[in-house]
Amino acid sequence: MCNIKTLFSYEEMDSPMGPLTVIATQNGICRIDFGSLEENLPSLQSWMSKHYLKGELIHSPEELKPVVDQLASYFNGNLQQFTIPLDLYGTPFQIKVWEELKGIPYGATCSYKDIAQGIGAPKAVRAVGSANNKNPVPIIIPCHRVVGSNGALVGYGGGLDKKELLLNIELQNFIPKSS
């Protein structure tokens, strides 16, 4: 068995929702957790051991500065699209859903049913909800833009208050592209 160790860079940042912990591999951002590293350490270690043979966390503020800067710009209403490389670990179905989520425009919402239809699996609404819930990089992959079929705010890993805050940030700062 190979003893390859994956190095994970992390940085904590303040946001309008409270602290966020950003985690990256050398290939890109792999997780954003609501809360501090201390709060998230047990679930993070469990996740690392499930998906990687060995992992080591290294505090890397300079390495993750571009990510923190983009997130801060987003929260300030100055960024509508992230250009950060991602390193996602998920099933093929989850990856397909997450790619579809990235296509939801800033300031817009769509339903789980819309996402299911968009990936060519119109009957997989519940599976789409499950994949949405497993999104490892909320905000960057905008799962907060998915609402119930009646437009109601439903299900968000960070809590509905955070989902509402993110949607309000986008609504307050949305400037349609001129045609």
JSON list of C-alpha atoms in Angstrom, two decimals:
[
{"chain": "A", "resi": 1, "resn": "MET", "atom": "CA", "xyz": [0.00, 0.00, 0.00]},
{"chain": "A", "resi": 2, "resn": "CYS", "atom": "CA", "xyz": [1.21, 3.46, -0.89]},
{"chain": "A", "resi": 3, "resn": "ASN", "atom": "CA", "xyz": [1.81, 5.96, 1.92]},
{"chain": "A", "resi": 4, "resn": "ILE", "atom": "CA", "xyz": [1.01, 9.11, -0.01]},
{"chain": "A", "resi": 5, "resn": "LYS", "atom": "CA", "xyz": [0.12, 12.02, 2.24]},
{"chain": "A", "resi": 6, "resn": "THR", "atom": "CA", "xyz": [-2.19, 14.73, 0.96]},
{"chain": "A", "resi": 7, "resn": "LEU", "atom": "CA", "xyz": [-1.42, 18.20, 2.26]},
{"chain": "A", "resi": 8, "resn": "PHE", "atom": "CA", "xyz": [-4.47, 20.34, 2.98]},
{"chain": "A", "resi": 9, "resn": "SER", "atom": "CA", "xyz": [-4.07, 24.08, 3.26]},
{"chain": "A", "resi": 10, "resn": "TYR", "atom": "CA", "xyz": [-6.58, 25.91, 5.38]},
{"chain": "A", "resi": 11, "resn": "GLU", "atom": "CA", "xyz": [-7.52, 29.43, 6.28]},
{"chain": "A", "resi": 12, "resn": "GLU", "atom": "CA", "xyz": [-10.26, 30.84, 8.45]},
{"chain": "A", "resi": 13, "resn": "MET", "atom": "CA", "xyz": [-12.04, 34.04, 7.54]},
{"chain": "A", "resi": 14, "resn": "ASP", "atom": "CA", "xyz": [-14.80, 36.22, 8.89]},
{"chain": "A", "resi": 15, "resn": "SER", "atom": "CA", "xyz": [-17.93, 36.63, 6.83]},
{"chain": "A", "resi": 16, "resn": "PRO", "atom": "CA", "xyz": [-21.39, 38.16, 7.29]},
{"chain": "A", "resi": 17, "resn": "MET", "atom": "CA", "xyz": [-22.48, 34.64, 8.33]},
{"chain": "A", "resi": 18, "resn": "GLY", "atom": "CA", "xyz": [-19.75, 34.20, 10.92]},
{"chain": "A", "resi": 19, "resn": "PRO", "atom": "CA", "xyz": [-16.47, 32.33, 10.51]},
{"chain": "A", "resi": 20, "resn": "LEU", "atom": "CA", "xyz": [-15.74, 30.21, 7.45]},
{"chain": "A", "resi": 21, "resn": "THR", "atom": "CA", "xyz": [-12.99, 27.62, 7.09]},
{"chain": "A", "resi": 22, "resn": "VAL", "atom": "CA", "xyz": [-11.56, 27.21, 3.59]},
{"chain": "A", "resi": 23, "resn": "ILE", "atom": "CA", "xyz": [-9.70, 23.96, 2.80]},
{"chain": "A", "resi": 24, "resn": "ALA", "atom": "CA", "xyz": [-7.65, 23.27, -0.33]},
{"chain": "A", "resi": 25, "resn": "THR", "atom": "CA", "xyz": [-5.42, 20.62, -1.84]},
{"chain": "A", "resi": 26, "resn": "GLN", "atom": "CA", "xyz": [-2.68, 21.50, -4.30]},
{"chain": "A", "resi": 27, "resn": "ASN", "atom": "CA", "xyz": [-5.33, 21.12, -7.03]},
{"chain": "A", "resi": 28, "resn": "GLY", "atom": "CA", "xyz": [-7.92, 23.57, -5.71]},
{"chain": "A", "resi": 29, "resn": "ILE", "atom": "CA", "xyz": [-10.54, 24.30, -3.07]},
{"chain": "A", "resi": 30, "resn": "CYS", "atom": "CA", "xyz": [-12.05, 21.10, -1.72]},
{"chain": "A", "resi": 31, "resn": "ARG", "atom": "CA", "xyz": [-14.19, 22.35, 1.20]},
{"chain": "A", "resi": 32, "resn": "ILE", "atom": "CA", "xyz": [-15.73, 25.41, 2.74]},
{"chain": "A", "resi": 33, "resn": "ASP", "atom": "CA", "xyz": [-17.16, 24.88, 6.20]},
{"chain": "A", "resi": 34, "resn": "PHE", "atom": "CA", "xyz": [-19.37, 27.21, 8.18]},
{"chain": "A", "resi": 35, "resn": "GLY", "atom": "CA", "xyz": [-17.64, 27.85, 11.50]},
{"chain": "A", "resi": 36, "resn": "SER", "atom": "CA", "xyz": [-14.07, 27.78, 12.75]},
{"chain": "A", "resi": 37, "resn": "LEU", "atom": "CA", "xyz": [-11.53, 25.03, 12.17]},
{"chain": "A", "resi": 38, "resn": "GLU", "atom": "CA", "xyz": [-11.87, 24.05, 15.82]},
{"chain": "A", "resi": 39, "resn": "GLU", "atom": "CA", "xyz": [-15.64, 23.60, 15.42]},
{"chain": "A", "resi": 40, "resn": "ASN", "atom": "CA", "xyz": [-15.25, 21.63, 12.19]},
{"chain": "A", "resi": 41, "resn": "LEU", "atom": "CA", "xyz": [-12.16, 19.57, 12.99]},
{"chain": "A", "resi": 42, "resn": "PRO", "atom": "CA", "xyz": [-13.95, 16.29, 13.89]},
{"chain": "A", "resi": 43, "resn": "SER", "atom": "CA", "xyz": [-16.05, 16.26, 10.70]},
{"chain": "A", "resi": 44, "resn": "LEU", "atom": "CA", "xyz": [-13.08, 17.43, 8.63]},
{"chain": "A", "resi": 45, "resn": "GLN", "atom": "CA", "xyz": [-10.83, 14.66, 9.95]},
{"chain": "A", "resi": 46, "resn": "SER", "atom": "CA", "xyz": [-13.56, 12.09, 9.29]},
{"chain": "A", "resi": 47, "resn": "TRP", "atom": "CA", "xyz": [-13.97, 13.42, 5.74]},
{"chain": "A", "resi": 48, "resn": "MET", "atom": "CA", "xyz": [-10.20, 13.38, 5.14]},
{"chain": "A", "resi": 49, "resn": "SER", "atom": "CA", "xyz": [-9.84, 9.79, 6.32]},
{"chain": "A", "resi": 50, "resn": "LYS", "atom": "CA", "xyz": [-12.80, 8.69, 4.19]},
{"chain": "A", "resi": 51, "resn": "HIS", "atom": "CA", "xyz": [-11.56, 10.25, 0.96]},
{"chain": "A", "resi": 52, "resn": "TYR", "atom": "CA", "xyz": [-7.76, 10.27, 1.34]},
{"chain": "A", "resi": 53, "resn": "LEU", "atom": "CA", "xyz": [-5.29, 7.75, 2.75]},
{"chain": "A", "resi": 54, "resn": "LYS", "atom": "CA", "xyz": [-3.42, 10.28, 4.86]},
{"chain": "A", "resi": 55, "resn": "GLY", "atom": "CA", "xyz": [-3.80, 13.98, 5.23]},
{"chain": "A", "resi": 56, "resn": "GLU", "atom": "CA", "xyz": [-2.14, 16.83, 7.02]},
{"chain": "A", "resi": 57, "resn": "LEU", "atom": "CA", "xyz": [-3.65, 20.27, 7.66]},
{"chain": "A", "resi": 58, "resn": "ILE", "atom": "CA", "xyz": [-1.36, 23.27, 7.23]},
{"chain": "A", "resi": 59, "resn": "HIS", "atom": "CA", "xyz": [-2.37, 26.85, 8.00]},
{"chain": "A", "resi": 60, "resn": "SER", "atom": "CA", "xyz": [-1.63, 28.67, 4.72]},
{"chain": "A", "resi": 61, "resn": "PRO", "atom": "CA", "xyz": [-3.00, 32.21, 4.75]},
{"chain": "A", "resi": 62, "resn": "GLU", "atom": "CA", "xyz": [-0.81, 33.41, 1.87]},
{"chain": "A", "resi": 63, "resn": "GLU", "atom": "CA", "xyz": [-1.62, 30.43, -0.34]},
{"chain": "A", "resi": 64, "resn": "LEU", "atom": "CA", "xyz": [-5.37, 30.88, 0.22]},
{"chain": "A", "resi": 65, "resn": "LYS", "atom": "CA", "xyz": [-5.38, 34.69, 0.04]},
{"chain": "A", "resi": 66, "resn": "PRO", "atom": "CA", "xyz": [-6.84, 34.70, -3.50]},
{"chain": "A", "resi": 67, "resn": "VAL", "atom": "CA", "xyz": [-9.75, 32.55, -2.31]},
{"chain": "A", "resi": 68, "resn": "VAL", "atom": "CA", "xyz": [-10.36, 34.66, 0.78]},
{"chain": "A", "resi": 69, "resn": "ASP", "atom": "CA", "xyz": [-10.18, 37.81, -1.38]},
{"chain": "A", "resi": 70, "resn": "GLN", "atom": "CA", "xyz": [-12.74, 36.43, -3.86]},
{"chain": "A", "resi": 71, "resn": "LEU", "atom": "CA", "xyz": [-15.09, 35.39, -1.06]},
{"chain": "A", "resi": 72, "resn": "ALA", "atom": "CA", "xyz": [-14.74, 38.83, 0.57]},
{"chain": "A", "resi": 73, "resn": "SER", "atom": "CA", "xyz": [-15.49, 40.49, -2.80]},
{"chain": "A", "resi": 74, "resn": "TYR", "atom": "CA", "xyz": [-18.55, 38.28, -3.18]},
{"chain": "A", "resi": 75, "resn": "PHE", "atom": "CA", "xyz": [-19.82, 39.24, 0.28]},
{"chain": "A", "resi": 76, "resn": "ASN", "atom": "CA", "xyz": [-19.22, 42.92, -0.52]},
{"chain": "A", "resi": 77, "resn": "GLY", "atom": "CA", "xyz": [-21.29, 42.59, -3.70]},
{"chain": "A", "resi": 78, "resn": "ASN", "atom": "CA", "xyz": [-18.33, 43.11, -6.03]},
{"chain": "A", "resi": 79, "resn": "LEU", "atom": "CA", "xyz": [-17.99, 39.57, -7.41]},
{"chain": "A", "resi": 80, "resn": "GLN", "atom": "CA", "xyz": [-20.65, 37.59, -9.23]},
{"chain": "A", "resi": 81, "resn": "GLN", "atom": "CA", "xyz": [-18.60, 34.66, -10.54]},
{"chain": "A", "resi": 82, "resn": "PHE", "atom": "CA", "xyz": [-15.76, 32.78, -8.87]},
{"chain": "A", "resi": 83, "resn": "THR", "atom": "CA", "xyz": [-12.64, 31.85, -10.82]},
{"chain": "A", "resi": 84, "resn": "ILE", "atom": "CA", "xyz": [-11.11, 29.63, -8.15]},
{"chain": "A", "resi": 85, "resn": "PRO", "atom": "CA", "xyz": [-9.96, 26.13, -9.13]},
{"chain": "A", "resi": 86, "resn": "LEU", "atom": "CA", "xyz": [-11.86, 23.38, -7.33]},
{"chain": "A", "resi": 87, "resn": "ASP", "atom": "CA", "xyz": [-10.82, 19.88, -6.30]},
{"chain": "A", "resi": 88, "resn": "LEU", "atom": "CA", "xyz": [-14.11, 18.08, -5.77]},
{"chain": "A", "resi": 89, "resn": "TYR", "atom": "CA", "xyz": [-14.59, 14.58, -4.44]},
{"chain": "A", "resi": 90, "resn": "GLY", "atom": "CA", "xyz": [-18.01, 13.06, -5.12]},
{"chain": "A", "resi": 91, "resn": "THR", "atom": "CA", "xyz": [-19.91, 10.48, -7.08]},
{"chain": "A", "resi": 92, "resn": "PRO", "atom": "CA", "xyz": [-20.36, 11.03, -10.82]},
{"chain": "A", "resi": 93, "resn": "PHE", "atom": "CA", "xyz": [-23.99, 11.98, -10.11]},
{"chain": "A", "resi": 94, "resn": "GLN", "atom": "CA", "xyz": [-22.99, 14.50, -7.44]},
{"chain": "A", "resi": 95, "resn": "ILE", "atom": "CA", "xyz": [-20.38, 16.06, -9.71]},
{"chain": "A", "resi": 96, "resn": "LYS", "atom": "CA", "xyz": [-23.00, 16.37, -12.46]},
{"chain": "A", "resi": 97, "resn": "VAL", "atom": "CA", "xyz": [-25.40, 18.13, -10.06]},
{"chain": "A", "resi": 98, "resn": "TRP", "atom": "CA", "xyz": [-22.67, 20.44, -8.76]},
{"chain": "A", "resi": 99, "resn": "GLU", "atom": "CA", "xyz": [-21.71, 21.39, -12.32]},
{"chain": "A", "resi": 100, "resn": "GLU", "atom": "CA", "xyz": [-25.37, 22.22, -13.01]},
{"chain": "A", "resi": 101, "resn": "LEU", "atom": "CA", "xyz": [-25.54, 24.33, -9.84]},
{"chain": "A", "resi": 102, "resn": "LYS", "atom": "CA", "xyz": [-22.59, 26.39, -11.07]},
{"chain": "A", "resi": 103, "resn": "GLY", "atom": "CA", "xyz": [-24.76, 27.39, -14.03]},
{"chain": "A", "resi": 104, "resn": "ILE", "atom": "CA", "xyz": [-27.41, 29.13, -11.89]},
{"chain": "A", "resi": 105, "resn": "PRO", "atom": "CA", "xyz": [-26.85, 32.83, -12.52]},
{"chain": "A", "resi": 106, "resn": "TYR", "atom": "CA", "xyz": [-25.99, 35.25, -9.72]},
{"chain": "A", "resi": 107, "resn": "GLY", "atom": "CA", "xyz": [-29.17, 36.73, -8.26]},
{"chain": "A", "resi": 108, "resn": "ALA", "atom": "CA", "xyz": [-31.38, 33.94, -9.67]},
{"chain": "A", "resi": 109, "resn": "THR", "atom": "CA", "xyz": [-32.92, 30.84, -8.13]},
{"chain": "A", "resi": 110, "resn": "CYS", "atom": "CA", "xyz": [-34.20, 27.56, -9.48]},
{"chain": "A", "resi": 111, "resn": "SER", "atom": "CA", "xyz": [-35.89, 24.50, -8.05]},
{"chain": "A", "resi": 112, "resn": "TYR", "atom": "CA", "xyz": [-34.58, 21.02, -7.38]},
{"chain": "A", "resi": 113, "resn": "LYS", "atom": "CA", "xyz": [-36.85, 19.90, -10.20]},
{"chain": "A", "resi": 114, "resn": "ASP", "atom": "CA", "xyz": [-35.19, 22.40, -12.56]},
{"chain": "A", "resi": 115, "resn": "ILE", "atom": "CA", "xyz": [-31.78, 20.98, -11.67]},
{"chain": "A", "resi": 116, "resn": "ALA", "atom": "CA", "xyz": [-33.00, 17.39, -12.15]},
{"chain": "A", "resi": 117, "resn": "GLN", "atom": "CA", "xyz": [-34.34, 18.31, -15.60]},
{"chain": "A", "resi": 118, "resn": "GLY", "atom": "CA", "xyz": [-31.14, 20.19, -16.41]},
{"chain": "A", "resi": 119, "resn": "ILE", "atom": "CA", "xyz": [-29.02, 17.08, -15.85]},
{"chain": "A", "resi": 120, "resn": "GLY", "atom": "CA", "xyz": [-31.40, 14.89, -17.84]},
{"chain": "A", "resi": 121, "resn": "ALA", "atom": "CA", "xyz": [-32.82, 13.05, -14.82]},
{"chain": "A", "resi": 122, "resn": "PRO", "atom": "CA", "xyz": [-36.27, 14.64, -14.31]},
{"chain": "A", "resi": 123, "resn": "LYS", "atom": "CA", "xyz": [-37.39, 12.01, -11.80]},
{"chain": "A", "resi": 124, "resn": "ALA", "atom": "CA", "xyz": [-34.27, 12.36, -9.62]},
{"chain": "A", "resi": 125, "resn": "VAL", "atom": "CA", "xyz": [-35.47, 15.37, -7.62]},
{"chain": "A", "resi": 126, "resn": "ARG", "atom": "CA", "xyz": [-34.71, 13.77, -4.23]},
{"chain": "A", "resi": 127, "resn": "ALA", "atom": "CA", "xyz": [-31.30, 12.58, -5.42]},
{"chain": "A", "resi": 128, "resn": "VAL", "atom": "CA", "xyz": [-30.58, 16.13, -6.60]},
{"chain": "A", "resi": 129, "resn": "GLY", "atom": "CA", "xyz": [-31.52, 17.38, -3.11]},
{"chain": "A", "resi": 130, "resn": "SER", "atom": "CA", "xyz": [-29.15, 14.87, -1.56]},
{"chain": "A", "resi": 131, "resn": "ALA", "atom": "CA", "xyz": [-26.29, 15.87, -3.89]},
{"chain": "A", "resi": 132, "resn": "ASN", "atom": "CA", "xyz": [-27.03, 19.53, -3.17]},
{"chain": "A", "resi": 133, "resn": "ASN", "atom": "CA", "xyz": [-26.76, 18.77, 0.55]},
{"chain": "A", "resi": 134, "resn": "LYS", "atom": "CA", "xyz": [-23.35, 17.14, 0.02]},
{"chain": "A", "resi": 135, "resn": "ASN", "atom": "CA", "xyz": [-21.91, 20.15, -1.84]},
{"chain": "A", "resi": 136, "resn": "PRO", "atom": "CA", "xyz": [-18.46, 20.57, -0.26]},
{"chain": "A", "resi": 137, "resn": "VAL", "atom": "CA", "xyz": [-17.94, 24.16, -1.40]},
{"chain": "A", "resi": 138, "resn": "PRO", "atom": "CA", "xyz": [-21.09, 26.16, -0.64]},
{"chain": "A", "resi": 139, "resn": "ILE", "atom": "CA", "xyz": [-21.10, 29.74, -1.89]},
{"chain": "A", "resi": 140, "resn": "ILE", "atom": "CA", "xyz": [-18.64, 28.94, -4.70]},
{"chain": "A", "resi": 141, "resn": "ILE", "atom": "CA", "xyz": [-20.97, 26.21, -5.97]},
{"chain": "A", "resi": 142, "resn": "PRO", "atom": "CA", "xyz": [-24.16, 28.17, -5.31]},
{"chain": "A", "resi": 143, "resn": "CYS", "atom": "CA", "xyz": [-26.42, 25.56, -3.75]},
{"chain": "A", "resi": 144, "resn": "HIS", "atom": "CA", "xyz": [-28.08, 28.43, -1.85]},
{"chain": "A", "resi": 145, "resn": "ARG", "atom": "CA", "xyz": [-29.76, 29.40, -5.13]},
{"chain": "A", "resi": 146, "resn": "VAL", "atom": "CA", "xyz": [-31.88, 26.22, -5.12]},
{"chain": "A", "resi": 147, "resn": "VAL", "atom": "CA", "xyz": [-35.37, 26.66, -3.67]},
{"chain": "A", "resi": 148, "resn": "GLY", "atom": "CA", "xyz": [-38.50, 24.58, -3.33]},
{"chain": "A", "resi": 149, "resn": "SER", "atom": "CA", "xyz": [-40.84, 24.23, -6.32]},
{"chain": "A", "resi": 150, "resn": "ASN", "atom": "CA", "xyz": [-43.09, 26.88, -4.74]},
{"chain": "A", "resi": 151, "resn": "GLY", "atom": "CA", "xyz": [-40.15, 29.30, -4.34]},
{"chain": "A", "resi": 152, "resn": "ALA", "atom": "CA", "xyz": [-39.82, 28.69, -0.59]},
{"chain": "A", "resi": 153, "resn": "LEU", "atom": "CA", "xyz": [-36.42, 28.53, 1.08]},
{"chain": "A", "resi": 154, "resn": "VAL", "atom": "CA", "xyz": [-35.79, 24.90, 1.93]},
{"chain": "A", "resi": 155, "resn": "GLY", "atom": "CA", "xyz": [-32.79, 22.89, 3.06]},
{"chain": "A", "resi": 156, "resn": "TYR", "atom": "CA", "xyz": [-29.37, 24.45, 3.45]},
{"chain": "A", "resi": 157, "resn": "GLY", "atom": "CA", "xyz": [-26.43, 22.88, 5.26]},
{"chain": "A", "resi": 158, "resn": "GLY", "atom": "CA", "xyz": [-25.51, 26.17, 6.88]},
{"chain": "A", "resi": 159, "resn": "GLY", "atom": "CA", "xyz": [-29.09, 26.87, 7.96]},
{"chain": "A", "resi": 160, "resn": "LEU", "atom": "CA", "xyz": [-31.90, 28.74, 6.27]},
{"chain": "A", "resi": 161, "resn": "ASP", "atom": "CA", "xyz": [-30.77, 32.02, 7.85]},
{"chain": "A", "resi": 162, "resn": "LYS", "atom": "CA", "xyz": [-27.46, 31.78, 5.95]},
{"chain": "A", "resi": 163, "resn": "LYS", "atom": "CA", "xyz": [-29.23, 30.81, 2.73]},
{"chain": "A", "resi": 164, "resn": "GLU", "atom": "CA", "xyz": [-31.50, 33.85, 3.05]},
{"chain": "A", "resi": 165, "resn": "LEU", "atom": "CA", "xyz": [-28.50, 36.10, 3.77]},
{"chain": "A", "resi": 166, "resn": "LEU", "atom": "CA", "xyz": [-26.65, 34.87, 0.66]},
{"chain": "A", "resi": 167, "resn": "LEU", "atom": "CA", "xyz": [-29.70, 35.36, -1.55]},
{"chain": "A", "resi": 168, "resn": "ASN", "atom": "CA", "xyz": [-30.22, 38.85, -0.14]},
{"chain": "A", "resi": 169, "resn": "ILE", "atom": "CA", "xyz": [-26.57, 39.77, -0.81]},
{"chain": "A", "resi": 170, "resn": "GLU", "atom": "CA", "xyz": [-27.09, 38.76, -4.43]},
{"chain": "A", "resi": 171, "resn": "LEU", "atom": "CA", "xyz": [-30.45, 40.51, -4.80]},
{"chain": "A", "resi": 172, "resn": "GLN", "atom": "CA", "xyz": [-29.06, 43.76, -3.36]},
{"chain": "A", "resi": 173, "resn": "ASN", "atom": "CA", "xyz": [-26.04, 43.73, -5.66]},
{"chain": "A", "resi": 174, "resn": "PHE", "atom": "CA", "xyz": [-27.47, 42.18, -8.82]},
{"chain": "A", "resi": 175, "resn": "ILE", "atom": "CA", "xyz": [-26.81, 44.23, -11.93]},
{"chain": "A", "resi": 176, "resn": "PRO", "atom": "CA", "xyz": [-28.13, 42.58, -15.08]},
{"chain": "A", "resi": 177, "resn": "LYS", "atom": "CA", "xyz": [-25.69, 42.38, -17.97]},
{"chain": "A", "resi": 178, "resn": "SER", "atom": "CA", "xyz": [-26.66, 44.80, -20.70]},
{"chain": "A", "resi": 179, "resn": "SER", "atom": "CA", "xyz": [-27.62, 43.21, -24.00]}
]
